[in-house]
Short mmCIF file of C-alpha atoms in Angstrom, two decimals:
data_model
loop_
_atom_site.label_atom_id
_atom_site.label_comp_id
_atom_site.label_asym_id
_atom_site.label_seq_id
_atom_site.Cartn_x
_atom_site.Cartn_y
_atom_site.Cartn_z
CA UNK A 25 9.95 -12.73 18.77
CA UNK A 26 7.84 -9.79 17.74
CA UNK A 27 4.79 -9.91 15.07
CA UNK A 28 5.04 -7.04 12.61
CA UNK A 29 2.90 -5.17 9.90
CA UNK A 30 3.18 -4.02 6.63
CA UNK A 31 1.19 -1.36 5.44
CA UNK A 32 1.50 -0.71 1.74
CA UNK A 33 0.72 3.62 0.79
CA UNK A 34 0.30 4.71 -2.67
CA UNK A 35 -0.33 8.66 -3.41
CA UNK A 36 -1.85 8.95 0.47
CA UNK A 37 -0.74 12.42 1.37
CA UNK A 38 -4.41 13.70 1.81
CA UNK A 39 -5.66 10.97 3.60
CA UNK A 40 -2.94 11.01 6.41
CA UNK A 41 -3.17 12.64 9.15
CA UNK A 42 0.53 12.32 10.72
CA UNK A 43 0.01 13.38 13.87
CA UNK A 44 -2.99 11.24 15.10
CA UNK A 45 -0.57 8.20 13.38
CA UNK A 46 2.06 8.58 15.62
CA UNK A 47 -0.09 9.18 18.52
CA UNK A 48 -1.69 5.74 18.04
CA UNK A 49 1.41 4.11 16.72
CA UNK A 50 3.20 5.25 20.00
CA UNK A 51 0.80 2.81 21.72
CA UNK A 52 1.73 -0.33 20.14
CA UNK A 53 5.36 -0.67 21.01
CA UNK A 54 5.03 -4.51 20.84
CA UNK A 55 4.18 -4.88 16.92
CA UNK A 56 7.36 -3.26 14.35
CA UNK A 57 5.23 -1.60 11.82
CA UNK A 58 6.81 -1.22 8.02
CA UNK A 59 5.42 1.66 6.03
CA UNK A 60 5.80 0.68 1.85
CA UNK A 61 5.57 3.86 -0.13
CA UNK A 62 4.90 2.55 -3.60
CA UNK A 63 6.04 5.04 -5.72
CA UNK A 64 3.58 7.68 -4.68
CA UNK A 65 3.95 10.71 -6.66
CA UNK A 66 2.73 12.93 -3.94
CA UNK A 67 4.24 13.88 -0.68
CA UNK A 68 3.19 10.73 1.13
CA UNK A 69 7.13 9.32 1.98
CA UNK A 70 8.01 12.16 3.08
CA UNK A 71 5.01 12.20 6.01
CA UNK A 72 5.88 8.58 6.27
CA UNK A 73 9.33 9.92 7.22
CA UNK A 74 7.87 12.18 9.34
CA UNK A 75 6.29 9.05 11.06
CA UNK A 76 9.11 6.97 11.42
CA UNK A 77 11.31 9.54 12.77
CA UNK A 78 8.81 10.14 15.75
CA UNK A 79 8.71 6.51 16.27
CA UNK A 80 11.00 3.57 17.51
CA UNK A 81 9.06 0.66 15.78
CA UNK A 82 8.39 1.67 12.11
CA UNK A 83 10.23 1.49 9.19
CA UNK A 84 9.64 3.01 5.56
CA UNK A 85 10.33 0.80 2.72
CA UNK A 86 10.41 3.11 -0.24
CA UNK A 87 9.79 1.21 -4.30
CA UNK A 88 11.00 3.32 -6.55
CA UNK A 89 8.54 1.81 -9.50
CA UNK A 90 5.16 1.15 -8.85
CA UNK A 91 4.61 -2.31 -8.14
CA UNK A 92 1.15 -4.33 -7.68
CA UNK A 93 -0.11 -4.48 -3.79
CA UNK A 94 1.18 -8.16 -3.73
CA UNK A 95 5.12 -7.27 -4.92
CA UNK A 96 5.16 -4.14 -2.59
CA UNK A 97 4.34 -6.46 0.61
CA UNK A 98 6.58 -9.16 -0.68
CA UNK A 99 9.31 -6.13 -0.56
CA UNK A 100 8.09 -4.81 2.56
CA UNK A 101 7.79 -8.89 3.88
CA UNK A 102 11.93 -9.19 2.46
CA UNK A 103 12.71 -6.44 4.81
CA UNK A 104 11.14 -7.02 8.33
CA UNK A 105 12.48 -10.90 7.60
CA UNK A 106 16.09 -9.66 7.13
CA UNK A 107 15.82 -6.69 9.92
CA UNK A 108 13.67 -8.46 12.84
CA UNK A 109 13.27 -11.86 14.30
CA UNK A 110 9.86 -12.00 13.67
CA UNK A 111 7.39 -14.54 14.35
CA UNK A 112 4.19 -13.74 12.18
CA UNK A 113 3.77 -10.58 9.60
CA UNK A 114 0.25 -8.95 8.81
CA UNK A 115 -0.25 -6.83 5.77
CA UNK A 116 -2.48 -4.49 4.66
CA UNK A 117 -2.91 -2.08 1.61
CA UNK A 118 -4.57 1.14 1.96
CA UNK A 119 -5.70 1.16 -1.91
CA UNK A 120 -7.42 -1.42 -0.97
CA UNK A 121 -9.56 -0.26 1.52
CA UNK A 122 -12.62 1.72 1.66
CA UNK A 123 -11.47 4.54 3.41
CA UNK A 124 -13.93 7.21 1.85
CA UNK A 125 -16.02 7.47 5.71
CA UNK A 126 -13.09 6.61 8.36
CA UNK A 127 -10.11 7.48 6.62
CA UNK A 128 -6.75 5.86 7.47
CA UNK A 129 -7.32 6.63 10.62
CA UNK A 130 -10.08 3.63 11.48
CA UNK A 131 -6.74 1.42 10.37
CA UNK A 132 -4.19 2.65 12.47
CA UNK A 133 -7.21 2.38 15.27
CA UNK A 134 -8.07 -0.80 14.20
CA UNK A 135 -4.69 -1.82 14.71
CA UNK A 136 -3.76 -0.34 18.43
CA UNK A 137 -7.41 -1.21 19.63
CA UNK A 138 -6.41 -4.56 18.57
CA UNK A 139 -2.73 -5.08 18.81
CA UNK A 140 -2.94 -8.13 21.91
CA UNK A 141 -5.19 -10.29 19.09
CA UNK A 142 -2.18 -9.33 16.50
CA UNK A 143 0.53 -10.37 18.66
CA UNK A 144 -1.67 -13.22 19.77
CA UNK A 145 -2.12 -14.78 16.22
CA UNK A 146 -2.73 -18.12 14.95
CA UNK A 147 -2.64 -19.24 12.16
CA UNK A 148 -5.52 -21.59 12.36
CA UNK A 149 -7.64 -18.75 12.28
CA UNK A 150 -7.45 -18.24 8.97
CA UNK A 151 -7.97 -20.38 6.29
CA UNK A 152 -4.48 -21.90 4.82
CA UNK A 153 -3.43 -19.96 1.62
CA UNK A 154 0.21 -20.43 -0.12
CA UNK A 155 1.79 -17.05 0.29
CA UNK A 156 5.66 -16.60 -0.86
CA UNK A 157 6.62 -16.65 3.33
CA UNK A 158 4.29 -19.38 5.51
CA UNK A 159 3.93 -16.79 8.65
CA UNK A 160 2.28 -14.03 6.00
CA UNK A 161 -1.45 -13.26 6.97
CA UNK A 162 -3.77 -10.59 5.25
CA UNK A 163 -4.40 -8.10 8.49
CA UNK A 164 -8.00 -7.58 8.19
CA UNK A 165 -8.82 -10.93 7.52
CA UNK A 166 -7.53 -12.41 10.61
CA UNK A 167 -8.99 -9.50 12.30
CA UNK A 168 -12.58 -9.88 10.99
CA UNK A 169 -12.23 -13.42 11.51
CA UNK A 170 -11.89 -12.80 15.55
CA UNK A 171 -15.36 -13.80 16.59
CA UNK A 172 -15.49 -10.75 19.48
CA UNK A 173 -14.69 -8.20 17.12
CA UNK A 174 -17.18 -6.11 16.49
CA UNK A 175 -15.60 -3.03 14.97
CA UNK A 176 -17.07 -0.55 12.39
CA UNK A 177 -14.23 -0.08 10.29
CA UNK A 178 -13.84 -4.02 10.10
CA UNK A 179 -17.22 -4.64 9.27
CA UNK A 180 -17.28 -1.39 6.47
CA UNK A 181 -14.44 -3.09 4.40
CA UNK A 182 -16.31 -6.64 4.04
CA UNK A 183 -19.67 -5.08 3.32
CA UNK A 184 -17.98 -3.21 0.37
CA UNK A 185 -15.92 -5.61 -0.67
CA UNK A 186 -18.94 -8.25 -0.93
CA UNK A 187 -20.72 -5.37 -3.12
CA UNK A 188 -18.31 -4.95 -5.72
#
């Protein structure tokens, strides 16, 4: 059983830089990664295309209307559950990251710098929360929640988030 991620995108195209994605996503052949375009009115699916074609474990889920960050994982969840037999899904939404200093990026290095702590996940770790599918978890959280884990990116999103 594999542990994948959902990553929801909405009107990215300037922040991606689709090279350096696939370069890191290349390293983390163990995790499937689903890419959620939700309804971006930019050119962001089609570099998420671009992504997925250079890549054996991602998959673009594409929403048509633009749905809040919650219905666009629970669509992105709905696919990876009838696709893979997976044993935990992360999520994470780039509109809801601070993003302004490391750009996406700091996630998708975040992600390979930490992918043996993803696949390793337990779900004691975080705090119990009803969630539409019991082996859901909030990426970042878990992440941040890894006493060792010292990274910059990490840290940037919970100072930010405590300040709004």
């Amino acid at each position: 059983m594999k542990t994948g991620i959902i990553i929801i995108f909405h009107n990215n195209e300037k922040e991606m830089d689709t090279a350096y994605f696939i370069e890191q996503i290349k390293q983390t052949s163990n995790l499937e990664l689903c890419l959620v375009n939700n309804d971006s009115k930019d050119n962001t699916y089609d570099l998420l295309k671009d992504i997925k074609d250079e890549c054996n474990n991602v998959s673009i889920v594409n929403v048509r209307k633009f749905k809040s960050d919650i219905a666009a994982v629970k669509a992105g969840a709905r696919f990876m559950f009838s696709e893979f037999d997976l044993k935990h899904l992360g999520y994470v939404s780039i509109n809801m990251l601070n993003i302004k200093y490391h750009g996406l990026n700091g996630l998708i290095e975040v992600i390979t710098e930490n992918q043996d702590a993803i696949l390793n996940y337990k779900i004691k770790t975080l705090k119990k929360k009803q969630t539409l599918f019991q082996s859901l978890f909030s990426l970042l959280d878990y992440l941040k929640k890894l006493t060792e884990n010292n990274n910059h990116f990490i840290n940037l999103q919970y100072e930010n988030n405590l300040l709004k």
